[in-house]
Tab-separated table of C-alpha atoms in Angstrom:
chain	number	residue	atom	x	y	z
A	1	MET	CA	23.001	-17.284	-11.781
A	2	PRO	CA	20.656	-14.729	-10.486
A	3	ARG	CA	21.534	-13.146	-7.101
A	4	ALA	CA	18.530	-13.705	-4.188
A	5	ASN	CA	17.359	-10.051	-4.805
A	6	GLU	CA	17.080	-10.483	-8.401
A	7	GLN	CA	14.818	-13.324	-8.066
A	8	ARG	CA	12.344	-11.893	-5.168
A	9	HIS	CA	12.436	-8.894	-7.409
A	10	HIS	CA	10.374	-11.432	-10.262
A	11	ALA	CA	8.255	-12.794	-7.735
A	12	LEU	CA	6.495	-9.677	-7.222
A	13	SER	CA	3.190	-9.852	-8.849
A	14	HIS	CA	0.223	-7.625	-8.967
A	15	ASP	CA	-2.095	-10.477	-8.372
A	16	ALA	CA	0.114	-11.839	-5.512
A	17	PHE	CA	0.333	-8.484	-3.775
A	18	TRP	CA	-3.875	-8.058	-4.110
A	19	GLN	CA	-4.266	-11.105	-2.815
A	20	PHE	CA	-2.062	-10.390	0.181
A	21	SER	CA	-3.601	-7.230	0.567
A	22	TYR	CA	-7.169	-8.527	0.580
A	23	SER	CA	-6.348	-11.123	3.619
A	24	HIS	CA	-4.407	-8.572	5.187
A	25	TYR	CA	-6.549	-6.132	5.469
A	26	PHE	CA	-9.454	-8.162	7.134
A	27	LYS	CA	-7.418	-9.424	10.091
A	28	ALA	CA	-8.495	-7.775	13.306
A	29	ASP	CA	-8.144	-4.549	13.905
A	30	VAL	CA	-6.212	-3.652	10.450
A	31	GLU	CA	-9.083	-1.917	8.715
A	32	ALA	CA	-9.671	0.446	11.355
A	33	ALA	CA	-6.097	1.087	11.594
A	34	CYS	CA	-6.107	1.644	7.498
A	35	LEU	CA	-8.832	4.206	7.902
A	36	ALA	CA	-7.454	6.152	10.641
A	37	LEU	CA	-3.640	6.047	8.529
A	38	GLN	CA	-5.769	7.470	5.643
A	39	THR	CA	-8.143	9.942	7.268
A	40	PHE	CA	-5.998	11.235	10.434
A	41	HIS	CA	-2.377	10.659	8.633
A	42	LYS	CA	-3.049	11.442	5.087
A	43	GLY	CA	-1.490	7.969	4.439
A	44	SER	CA	-1.826	5.841	1.621
A	45	VAL	CA	-3.574	2.277	2.636
A	46	ASN	CA	-1.912	0.316	-0.381
A	47	LEU	CA	1.229	2.158	0.366
A	48	ALA	CA	1.353	0.462	3.944
A	49	LEU	CA	0.120	-2.663	2.997
A	50	LEU	CA	2.898	-2.676	0.100
A	51	MET	CA	5.374	-1.852	3.068
A	52	ILE	CA	3.731	-5.108	5.028
A	53	TRP	CA	4.295	-7.213	2.430
A	54	LEU	CA	7.805	-6.446	1.462
A	55	ASP	CA	8.666	-6.465	5.322
A	56	THR	CA	7.256	-10.366	4.999
A	57	GLN	CA	9.436	-10.931	2.009
A	58	ALA	CA	12.490	-9.166	3.916
A	59	ILE	CA	13.108	-6.614	0.986
A	60	ALA	CA	14.493	-3.180	2.011
A	61	LEU	CA	13.741	-0.290	0.399
A	62	THR	CA	15.622	2.872	0.387
A	63	GLY	CA	14.100	6.314	1.232
A	64	LYS	CA	14.392	7.377	-2.371
A	65	GLN	CA	12.579	4.208	-3.244
A	66	MET	CA	9.960	5.315	-0.859
A	67	LEU	CA	9.460	8.542	-1.949
A	68	GLN	CA	9.404	7.204	-5.695
A	69	LEU	CA	6.393	5.005	-4.787
A	70	GLU	CA	5.015	7.704	-3.150
A	71	GLN	CA	5.277	9.875	-5.973
A	72	CYS	CA	3.636	7.134	-8.204
A	73	LEU	CA	0.408	7.477	-6.339
A	74	GLN	CA	-0.243	10.837	-6.577
A	75	PRO	CA	-2.198	11.169	-9.572
A	76	THR	CA	-4.470	8.164	-8.292
A	77	GLY	CA	-4.254	9.547	-4.796
A	78	ASP	CA	-5.809	12.856	-5.516
A	79	LEU	CA	-8.411	10.748	-7.904
A	80	LEU	CA	-9.594	8.751	-5.313
A	81	GLU	CA	-9.559	11.456	-2.122
A	82	ARG	CA	-12.209	13.259	-4.432
A	83	TYR	CA	-13.910	10.314	-5.488
A	84	ARG	CA	-14.335	9.219	-1.571
A	85	HIS	CA	-15.532	12.663	-1.034
A	86	MET	CA	-18.102	12.401	-3.786
A	87	ARG	CA	-19.194	8.796	-2.801
A	88	ARG	CA	-19.917	9.848	0.943
A	89	SER	CA	-21.568	12.983	-0.329
A	90	LEU	CA	-23.780	10.964	-2.531
A	91	LYS	CA	-24.833	8.271	-0.208
A	92	PRO	CA	-28.292	9.653	1.708
A	93	GLN	CA	-29.274	9.851	-1.879
A	94	LEU	CA	-28.660	6.177	-2.908
A	95	ASP	CA	-30.373	2.979	-1.989
A	96	ASP	CA	-27.703	0.178	-0.570
A	97	CYS	CA	-27.416	-1.000	-4.437
A	98	GLY	CA	-26.044	2.129	-6.105
A	99	TYR	CA	-23.914	3.090	-2.908
A	100	GLN	CA	-22.421	-0.515	-3.446
A	101	GLN	CA	-21.757	-0.045	-7.225
A	102	LEU	CA	-19.790	3.293	-6.328
A	103	LYS	CA	-17.577	1.239	-3.730
A	104	ASP	CA	-17.161	-1.466	-5.924
A	105	PHE	CA	-16.075	1.177	-8.520
A	106	GLU	CA	-13.516	2.331	-5.951
A	107	LEU	CA	-12.498	-0.615	-5.146
A	108	GLN	CA	-11.118	-1.218	-8.801
A	109	MET	CA	-9.323	2.182	-8.449
A	110	GLU	CA	-7.439	0.635	-5.538
A	111	ARG	CA	-6.772	-2.063	-7.450
A	112	GLN	CA	-5.243	0.249	-10.286
A	113	GLN	CA	-3.204	2.164	-7.810
A	114	GLN	CA	-1.583	-1.245	-6.441
A	115	HIS	CA	-1.118	-1.988	-10.254
A	116	ASP	CA	1.094	1.431	-10.306
A	117	LEU	CA	2.767	0.631	-7.240
A	118	ILE	CA	4.221	-2.875	-8.272
A	119	ALA	CA	5.138	-1.539	-11.793
A	120	THR	CA	6.709	1.169	-10.076
A	121	LEU	CA	8.329	-1.306	-7.812
A	122	ASN	CA	9.646	-3.677	-10.786
A	123	GLN	CA	11.320	-1.211	-12.181
A	124	MET	CA	13.448	-0.860	-8.993
A	125	PRO	CA	16.714	-3.152	-8.074
A	126	LEU	CA	15.851	-4.373	-4.791
A	127	CYS	CA	18.083	-5.498	-1.705
A	128	SER	CA	17.135	-8.084	0.732
A	129	VAL	CA	17.286	-6.528	4.273
A	130	ALA	CA	20.586	-8.550	5.032
A	131	GLU	CA	21.983	-6.945	1.670
A	132	GLN	CA	20.933	-3.193	2.590
A	133	GLU	CA	22.469	-3.855	6.104
A	134	ALA	CA	25.846	-4.930	4.798
A	135	THR	CA	25.994	-2.466	2.183
A	136	ALA	CA	24.428	0.536	4.529
A	137	HIS	CA	26.559	-1.095	7.932
A	138	SER	CA	23.196	0.494	9.622
A	139	SER	CA	20.580	-1.442	11.556
A	140	ASN	CA	17.498	-2.267	9.892
A	141	HIS	CA	14.119	-0.297	10.231
A	142	ALA	CA	11.150	-2.118	8.661
A	143	ASN	CA	9.746	-0.506	5.875
A	144	LEU	CA	5.961	-0.160	7.516
A	145	ALA	CA	7.701	1.439	10.601
A	146	ARG	CA	9.408	3.920	8.502
A	147	TYR	CA	6.340	5.203	6.503
A	148	CYS	CA	4.291	5.664	9.762
A	149	HIS	CA	7.209	7.601	11.356
A	150	GLY	CA	7.052	9.957	8.434
A	151	LEU	CA	3.302	10.450	8.693
A	152	GLY	CA	3.624	10.795	12.376
A	153	ALA	CA	1.632	7.260	12.750
A	154	MET	CA	4.027	5.357	14.708
A	155	ALA	CA	1.080	4.461	17.103
A	156	LEU	CA	-0.653	2.314	14.270
A	157	VAL	CA	2.210	0.165	13.554
A	158	ASP	CA	1.204	-2.642	15.478
A	159	LYS	CA	-2.208	-2.572	14.684
A	160	LEU	CA	-1.459	-2.422	10.793
A	161	LEU	CA	0.653	-5.841	11.545
A	162	ALA	CA	-2.488	-7.148	13.127
A	163	GLN	CA	-0.296	-8.007	16.259
């Protein structure tokens, strides 16, 4: 019989994460907080959304796992940053339709980044918060809070959570 954390592990899908992200991003203050995280703290919106999603499912990541997730974003993260810069610089030259096409392509790149995150995550052994506390004998730190703390963005946590 599979353990609880194994059942959760199999439930993590790209589509479920995308749907969660899409609905959560448009809650009050979340979009602005995500853009602040990205712009002022060089954080990944997709990684922050993943941390929130995992927290809602009581899945705790280790520091090593968080580092692996950050590393899996490096190729797409650099590409997305260059693309955003290009899109912003082209905005004055484009009509609304042309600019929307660039934004749509960027959204496809974001979705690929989420796919990469879930693919990496699904290769990891995952523990529930209760299991991690039992094995580590330490208090639980929410994934999002740990991620934001590492970026110096603790002031954004409540807004990212839409609280």
